[in-house]
mmCIF file of C-alpha atoms in Angstrom:
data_model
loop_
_atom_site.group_PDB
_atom_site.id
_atom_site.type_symbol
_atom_site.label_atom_id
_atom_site.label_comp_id
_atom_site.label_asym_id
_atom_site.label_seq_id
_atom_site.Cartn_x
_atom_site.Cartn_y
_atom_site.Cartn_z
ATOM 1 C CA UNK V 195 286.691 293.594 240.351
ATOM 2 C CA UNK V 196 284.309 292.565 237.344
ATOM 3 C CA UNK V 197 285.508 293.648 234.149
ATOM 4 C CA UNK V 198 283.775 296.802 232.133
ATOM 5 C CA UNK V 199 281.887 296.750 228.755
ATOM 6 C CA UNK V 200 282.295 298.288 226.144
ATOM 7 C CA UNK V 201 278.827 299.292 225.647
ATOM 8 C CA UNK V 202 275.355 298.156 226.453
ATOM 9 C CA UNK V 203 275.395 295.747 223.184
ATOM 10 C CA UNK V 204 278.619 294.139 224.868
ATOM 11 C CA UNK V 205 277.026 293.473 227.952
ATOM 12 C CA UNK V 206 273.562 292.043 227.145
ATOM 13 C CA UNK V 207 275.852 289.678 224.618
ATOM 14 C CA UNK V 208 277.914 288.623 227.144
ATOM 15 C CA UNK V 209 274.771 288.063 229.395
ATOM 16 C CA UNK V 210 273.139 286.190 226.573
ATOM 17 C CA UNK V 211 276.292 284.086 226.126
ATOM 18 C CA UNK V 212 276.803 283.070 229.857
ATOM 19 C CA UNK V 213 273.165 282.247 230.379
ATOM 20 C CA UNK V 214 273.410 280.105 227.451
ATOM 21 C CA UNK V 215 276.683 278.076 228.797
ATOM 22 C CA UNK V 216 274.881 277.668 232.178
ATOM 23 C CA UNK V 217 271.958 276.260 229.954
ATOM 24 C CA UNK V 218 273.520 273.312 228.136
ATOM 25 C CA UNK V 219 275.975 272.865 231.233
ATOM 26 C CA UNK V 220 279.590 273.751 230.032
ATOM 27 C CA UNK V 221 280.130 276.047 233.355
ATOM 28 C CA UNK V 222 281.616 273.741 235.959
ATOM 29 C CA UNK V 223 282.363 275.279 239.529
ATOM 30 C CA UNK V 224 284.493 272.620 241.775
ATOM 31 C CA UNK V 225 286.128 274.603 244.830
ATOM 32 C CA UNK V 226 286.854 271.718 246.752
ATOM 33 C CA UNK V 227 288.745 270.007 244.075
ATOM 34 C CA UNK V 228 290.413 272.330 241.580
ATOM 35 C CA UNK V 229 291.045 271.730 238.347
ATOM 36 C CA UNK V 230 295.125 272.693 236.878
ATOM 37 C CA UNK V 231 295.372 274.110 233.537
ATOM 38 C CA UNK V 232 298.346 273.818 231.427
ATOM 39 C CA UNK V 233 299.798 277.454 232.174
ATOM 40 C CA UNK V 234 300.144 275.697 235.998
ATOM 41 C CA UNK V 235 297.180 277.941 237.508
ATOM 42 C CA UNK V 236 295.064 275.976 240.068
ATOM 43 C CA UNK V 237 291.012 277.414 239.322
ATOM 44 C CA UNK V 238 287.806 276.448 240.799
ATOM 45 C CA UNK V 239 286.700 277.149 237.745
ATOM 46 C CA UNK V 240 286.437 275.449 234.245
ATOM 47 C CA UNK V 241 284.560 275.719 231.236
ATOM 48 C CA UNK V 242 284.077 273.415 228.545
ATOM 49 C CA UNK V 243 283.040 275.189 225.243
ATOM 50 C CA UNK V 244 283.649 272.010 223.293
ATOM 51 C CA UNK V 245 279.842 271.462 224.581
ATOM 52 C CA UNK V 246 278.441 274.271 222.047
ATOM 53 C CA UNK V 247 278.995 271.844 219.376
ATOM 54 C CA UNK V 248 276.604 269.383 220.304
ATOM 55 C CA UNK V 249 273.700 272.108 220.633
ATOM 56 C CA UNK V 250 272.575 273.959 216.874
ATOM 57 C CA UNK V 251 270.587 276.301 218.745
ATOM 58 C CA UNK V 252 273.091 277.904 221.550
ATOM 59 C CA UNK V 253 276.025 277.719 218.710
ATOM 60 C CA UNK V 254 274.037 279.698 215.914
ATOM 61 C CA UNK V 255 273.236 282.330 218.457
ATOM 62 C CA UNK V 256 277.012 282.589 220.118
ATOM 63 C CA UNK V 257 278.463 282.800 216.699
ATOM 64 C CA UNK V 258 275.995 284.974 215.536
ATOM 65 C CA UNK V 259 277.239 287.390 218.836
ATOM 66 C CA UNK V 260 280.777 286.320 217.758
ATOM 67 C CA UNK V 261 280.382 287.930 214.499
ATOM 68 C CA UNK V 262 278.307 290.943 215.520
ATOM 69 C CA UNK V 263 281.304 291.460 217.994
ATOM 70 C CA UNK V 264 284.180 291.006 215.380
ATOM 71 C CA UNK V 265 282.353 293.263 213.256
ATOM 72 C CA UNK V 266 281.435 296.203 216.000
ATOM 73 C CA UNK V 267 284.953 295.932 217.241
ATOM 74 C CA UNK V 268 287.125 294.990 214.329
ATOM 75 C CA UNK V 269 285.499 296.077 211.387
ATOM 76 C CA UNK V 270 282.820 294.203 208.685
ATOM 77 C CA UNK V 271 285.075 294.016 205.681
ATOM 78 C CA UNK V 272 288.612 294.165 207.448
ATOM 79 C CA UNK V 273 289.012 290.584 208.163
ATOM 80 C CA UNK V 274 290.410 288.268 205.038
ATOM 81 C CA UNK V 275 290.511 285.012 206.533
ATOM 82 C CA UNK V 276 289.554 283.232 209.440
ATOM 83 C CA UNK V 277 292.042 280.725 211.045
ATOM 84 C CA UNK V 278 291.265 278.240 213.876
ATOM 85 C CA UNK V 279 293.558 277.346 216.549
ATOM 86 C CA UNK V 280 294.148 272.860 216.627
ATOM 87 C CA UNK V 281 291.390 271.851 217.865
ATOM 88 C CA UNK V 282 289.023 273.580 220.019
ATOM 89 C CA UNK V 283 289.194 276.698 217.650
ATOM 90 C CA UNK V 284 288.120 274.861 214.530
ATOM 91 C CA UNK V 285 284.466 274.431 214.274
ATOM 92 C CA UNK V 286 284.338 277.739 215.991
ATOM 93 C CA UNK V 287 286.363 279.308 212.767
ATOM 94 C CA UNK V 288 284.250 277.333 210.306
ATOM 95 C CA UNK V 289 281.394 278.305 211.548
ATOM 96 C CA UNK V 290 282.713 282.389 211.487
ATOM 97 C CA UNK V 291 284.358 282.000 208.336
ATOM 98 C CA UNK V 292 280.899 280.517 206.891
ATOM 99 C CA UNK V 293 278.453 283.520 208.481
ATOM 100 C CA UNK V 294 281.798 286.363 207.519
ATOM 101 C CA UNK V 295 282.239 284.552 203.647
ATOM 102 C CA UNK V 296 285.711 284.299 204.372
ATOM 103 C CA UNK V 297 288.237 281.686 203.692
ATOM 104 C CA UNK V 298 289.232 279.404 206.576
ATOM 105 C CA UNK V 299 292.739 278.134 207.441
ATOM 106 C CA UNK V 300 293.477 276.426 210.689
ATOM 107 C CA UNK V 301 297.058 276.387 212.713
ATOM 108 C CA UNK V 302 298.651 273.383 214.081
ATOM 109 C CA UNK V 303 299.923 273.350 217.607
ATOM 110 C CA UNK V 304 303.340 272.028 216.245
ATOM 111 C CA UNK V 305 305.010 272.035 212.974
ATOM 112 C CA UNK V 306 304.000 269.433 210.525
ATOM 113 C CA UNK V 307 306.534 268.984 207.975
ATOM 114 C CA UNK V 308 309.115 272.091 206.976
ATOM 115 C CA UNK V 309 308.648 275.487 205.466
ATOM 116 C CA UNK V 310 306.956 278.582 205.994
ATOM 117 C CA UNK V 311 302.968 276.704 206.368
ATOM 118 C CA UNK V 312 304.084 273.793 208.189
ATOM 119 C CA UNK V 313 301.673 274.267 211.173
ATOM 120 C CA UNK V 314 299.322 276.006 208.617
ATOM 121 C CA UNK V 315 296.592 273.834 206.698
ATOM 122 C CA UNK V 316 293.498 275.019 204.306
ATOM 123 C CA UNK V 317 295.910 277.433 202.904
ATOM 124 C CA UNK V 318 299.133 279.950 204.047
ATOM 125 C CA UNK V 319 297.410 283.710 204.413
ATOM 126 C CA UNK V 320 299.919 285.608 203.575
ATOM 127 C CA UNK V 321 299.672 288.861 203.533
ATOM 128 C CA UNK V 322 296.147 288.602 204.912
ATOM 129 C CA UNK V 323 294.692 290.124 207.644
ATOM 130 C CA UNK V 324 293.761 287.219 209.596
ATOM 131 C CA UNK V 325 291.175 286.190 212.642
ATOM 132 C CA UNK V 326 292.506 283.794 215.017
ATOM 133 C CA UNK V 327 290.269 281.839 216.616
ATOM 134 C CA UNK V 328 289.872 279.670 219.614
ATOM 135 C CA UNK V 329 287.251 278.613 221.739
ATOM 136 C CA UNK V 330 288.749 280.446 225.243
ATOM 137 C CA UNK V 331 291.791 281.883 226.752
ATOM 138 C CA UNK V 332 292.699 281.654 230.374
ATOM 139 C CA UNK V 333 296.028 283.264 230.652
ATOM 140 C CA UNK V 334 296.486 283.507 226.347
ATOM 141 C CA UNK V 335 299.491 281.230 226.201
ATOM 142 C CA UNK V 336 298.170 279.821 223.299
ATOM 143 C CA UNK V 337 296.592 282.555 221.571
ATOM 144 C CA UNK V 338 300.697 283.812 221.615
ATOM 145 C CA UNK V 339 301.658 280.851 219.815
ATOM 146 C CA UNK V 340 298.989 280.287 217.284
ATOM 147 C CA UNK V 341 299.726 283.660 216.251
ATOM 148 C CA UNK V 342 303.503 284.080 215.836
ATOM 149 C CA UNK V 343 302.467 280.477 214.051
ATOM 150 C CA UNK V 344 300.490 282.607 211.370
ATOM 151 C CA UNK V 345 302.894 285.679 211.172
ATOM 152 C CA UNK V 346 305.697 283.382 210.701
ATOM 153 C CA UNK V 347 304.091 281.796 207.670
ATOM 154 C CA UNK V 348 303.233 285.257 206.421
ATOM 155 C CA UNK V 349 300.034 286.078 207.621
ATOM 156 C CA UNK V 350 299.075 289.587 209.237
ATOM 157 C CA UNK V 351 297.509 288.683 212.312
ATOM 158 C CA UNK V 352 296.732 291.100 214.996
ATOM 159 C CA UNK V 353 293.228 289.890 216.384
ATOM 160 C CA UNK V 354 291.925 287.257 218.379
ATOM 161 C CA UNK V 355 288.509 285.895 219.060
ATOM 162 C CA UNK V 356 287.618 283.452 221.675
ATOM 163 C CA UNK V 357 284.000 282.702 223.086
ATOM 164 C CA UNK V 358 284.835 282.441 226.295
ATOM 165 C CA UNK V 359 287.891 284.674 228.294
ATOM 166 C CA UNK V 360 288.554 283.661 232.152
ATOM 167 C CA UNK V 361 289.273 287.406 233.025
ATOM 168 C CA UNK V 362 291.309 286.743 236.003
ATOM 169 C CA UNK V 363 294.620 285.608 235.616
ATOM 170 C CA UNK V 364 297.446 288.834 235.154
ATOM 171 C CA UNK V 365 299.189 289.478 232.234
ATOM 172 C CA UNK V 366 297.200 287.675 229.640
ATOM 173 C CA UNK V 367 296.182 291.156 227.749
ATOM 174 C CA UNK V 368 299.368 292.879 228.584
ATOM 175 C CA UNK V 369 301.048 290.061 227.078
ATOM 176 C CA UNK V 370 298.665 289.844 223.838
ATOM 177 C CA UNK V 371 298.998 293.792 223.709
ATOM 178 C CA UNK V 372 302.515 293.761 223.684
ATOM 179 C CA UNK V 373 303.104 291.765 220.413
ATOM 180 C CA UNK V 374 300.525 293.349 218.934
ATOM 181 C CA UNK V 375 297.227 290.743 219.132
ATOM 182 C CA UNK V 376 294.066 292.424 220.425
ATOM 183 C CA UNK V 377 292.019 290.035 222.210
ATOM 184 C CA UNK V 378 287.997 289.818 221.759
ATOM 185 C CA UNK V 379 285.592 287.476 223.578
ATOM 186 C CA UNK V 380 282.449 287.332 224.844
ATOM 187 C CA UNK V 381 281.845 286.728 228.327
ATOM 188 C CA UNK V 382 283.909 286.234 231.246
ATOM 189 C CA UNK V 383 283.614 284.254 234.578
ATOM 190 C CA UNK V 384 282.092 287.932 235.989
ATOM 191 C CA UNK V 385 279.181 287.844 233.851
ATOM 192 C CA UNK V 386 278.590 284.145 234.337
ATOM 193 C CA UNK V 387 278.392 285.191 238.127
ATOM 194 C CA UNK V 388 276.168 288.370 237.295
ATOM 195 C CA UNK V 389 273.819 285.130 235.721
ATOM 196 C CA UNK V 390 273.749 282.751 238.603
ATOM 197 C CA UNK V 391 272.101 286.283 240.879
ATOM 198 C CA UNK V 392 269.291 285.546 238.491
ATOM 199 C CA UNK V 393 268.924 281.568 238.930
ATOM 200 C CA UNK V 394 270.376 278.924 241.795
ATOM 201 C CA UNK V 395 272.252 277.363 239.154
ATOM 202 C CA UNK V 396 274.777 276.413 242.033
ATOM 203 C CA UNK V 397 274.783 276.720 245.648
ATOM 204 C CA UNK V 398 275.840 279.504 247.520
ATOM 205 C CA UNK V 399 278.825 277.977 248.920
ATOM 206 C CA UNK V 400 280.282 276.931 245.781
ATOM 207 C CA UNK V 401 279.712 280.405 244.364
ATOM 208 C CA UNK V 402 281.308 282.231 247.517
ATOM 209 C CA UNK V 403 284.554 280.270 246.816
ATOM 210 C CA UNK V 404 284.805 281.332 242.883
ATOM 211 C CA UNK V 405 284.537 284.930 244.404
ATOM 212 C CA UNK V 406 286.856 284.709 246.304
ATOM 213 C CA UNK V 407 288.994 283.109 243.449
ATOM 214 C CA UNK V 408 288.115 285.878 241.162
ATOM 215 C CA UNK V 409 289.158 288.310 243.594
ATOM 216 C CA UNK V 410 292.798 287.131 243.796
ATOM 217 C CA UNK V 411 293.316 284.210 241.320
ATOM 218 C CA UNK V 412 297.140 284.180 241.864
ATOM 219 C CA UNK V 413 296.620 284.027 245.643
ATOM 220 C CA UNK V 414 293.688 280.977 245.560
ATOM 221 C CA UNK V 415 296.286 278.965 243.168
ATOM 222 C CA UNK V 416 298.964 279.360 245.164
ATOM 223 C CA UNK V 417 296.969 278.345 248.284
ATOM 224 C CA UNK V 418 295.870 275.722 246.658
ATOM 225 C CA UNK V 419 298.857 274.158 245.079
ATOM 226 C CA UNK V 420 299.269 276.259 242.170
ATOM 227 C CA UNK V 421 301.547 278.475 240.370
ATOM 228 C CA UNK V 422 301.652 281.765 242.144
ATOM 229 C CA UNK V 423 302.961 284.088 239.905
ATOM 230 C CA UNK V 424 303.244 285.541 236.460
ATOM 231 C CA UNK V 425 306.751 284.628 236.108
ATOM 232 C CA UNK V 426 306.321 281.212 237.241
ATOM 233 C CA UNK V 427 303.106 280.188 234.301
ATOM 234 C CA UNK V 428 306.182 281.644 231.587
ATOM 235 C CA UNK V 429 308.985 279.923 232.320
ATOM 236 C CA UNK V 430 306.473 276.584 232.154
ATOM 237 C CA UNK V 431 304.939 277.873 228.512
ATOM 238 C CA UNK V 432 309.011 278.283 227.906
ATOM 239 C CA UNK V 433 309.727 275.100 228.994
ATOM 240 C CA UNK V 434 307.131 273.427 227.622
ATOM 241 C CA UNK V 435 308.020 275.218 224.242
ATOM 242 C CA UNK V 436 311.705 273.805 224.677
ATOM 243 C CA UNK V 437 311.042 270.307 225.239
ATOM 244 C CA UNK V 438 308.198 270.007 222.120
ATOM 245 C CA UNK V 439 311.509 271.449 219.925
#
């Protein structure tokens, strides 16, 4: 089932957003040869955000949505610094902290050194209510480690922005939610489908098989070789946590 908005602003800015990735071609639909992430879900699915860069035009108007949406949802003067996840998330927090006149920090994915800002470079916020942000989330593994990354060095983090959110895969806001990081994003693979009703951006086969993904993620990546379960993407963000130690 296709996610709500928020309000009518939300929606036509997620709209806006999709048609925009469909544009400059960082939606990519492959049924018949899925693509794995790293949490172990199988998806015929991917997008590739890193694109944005390379266009000024699509960029200035999803950050400019980015900030409209941090500020509608998070407040215009309650965020102190902006901190990028390594290394998607960077230009995506310069360009934030640069339109919000905030300072920017970014977070490694793995300690650099020791001490309390190992992972942390630009500067340690502590004590300041910080933005993470990254260019997408599929199941928020990441977005949990970035951030215990910036409360451990002293920083008060409890939101997250990311361009693009996959929607699909359980227990990626429950998760977030239950430490205490609120998640906020722009469009989802829903509202990329809403788009493609408007244009034949991709044939009608192609788009029957990411429905049916949508529909039950966990059961298309188990059927197709992925991780079926919850409990099963965990104990590989665990173990992957364990053997980078």
């Amino acid at each position: 089932m296709a996610m709500q908005h928020a309000s009518d602003w939300d929606r036509d800015a997620a709209l806006t957003t999709a048609r925009l990735l469909l544009e400059i071609k960082a939606v990519n639909f492959r049924p018949e040869e899925p693509y794995t992430f790293t949490s172990g879900w199988k998806s015929p699915v991917y997008i590739d955000c890193r694109k944005i860069i390379y266009f000024p035009r699509a960029r200035t108007r999803i950050c400019d949505l980015g900030v409209e949406k941090i500020g509608r949802h998070v407040g215009y003067e309650t965020i102190e610094v902006v901190a990028g996840g390594e290394t998607a998330g960077i230009p995506f927090a310069a360009w934030i902290a640069e339109r919000m006149a905030t300072p920017m920090a970014y977070v490694r994915k793995k300690p650099k050194g020791f001490g309390r800002g190992a992972q942390i470079e630009g500067d340690v916020p502590e004590g300041k209510n910080t933005l993470l942000v990254e260019d997408l989330t599929t199941d928020g593994g990441s977005k949990i480690r970035f951030a215990q990354a910036l409360r451990d060095a002293g920083a008060i983090c409890d939101h997250t922005f990311v361009v693009f959110y996959y929607g699909v895969f359980p227990g990626s806001f429950e998760t977030m939610k239950g430490m205490g990081l609120n998640l906020h994003h722009l469009c989802t693979w829903w509202d990329v489908l809403e788009v493609c009703r408007e244009r034949p951006y991709f044939a009608e086969s192609a788009l029957k098989q990411v429905r049916k993904f949508l529909e039950d993620p966990v059961a298309w990546s188990k059927a197709h070789g992925g991780i079926g379960s919850v409990e099963e993407a965990r104990a590989l963000r665990d173990g992957g946590e364990k053997a980078a130690e």
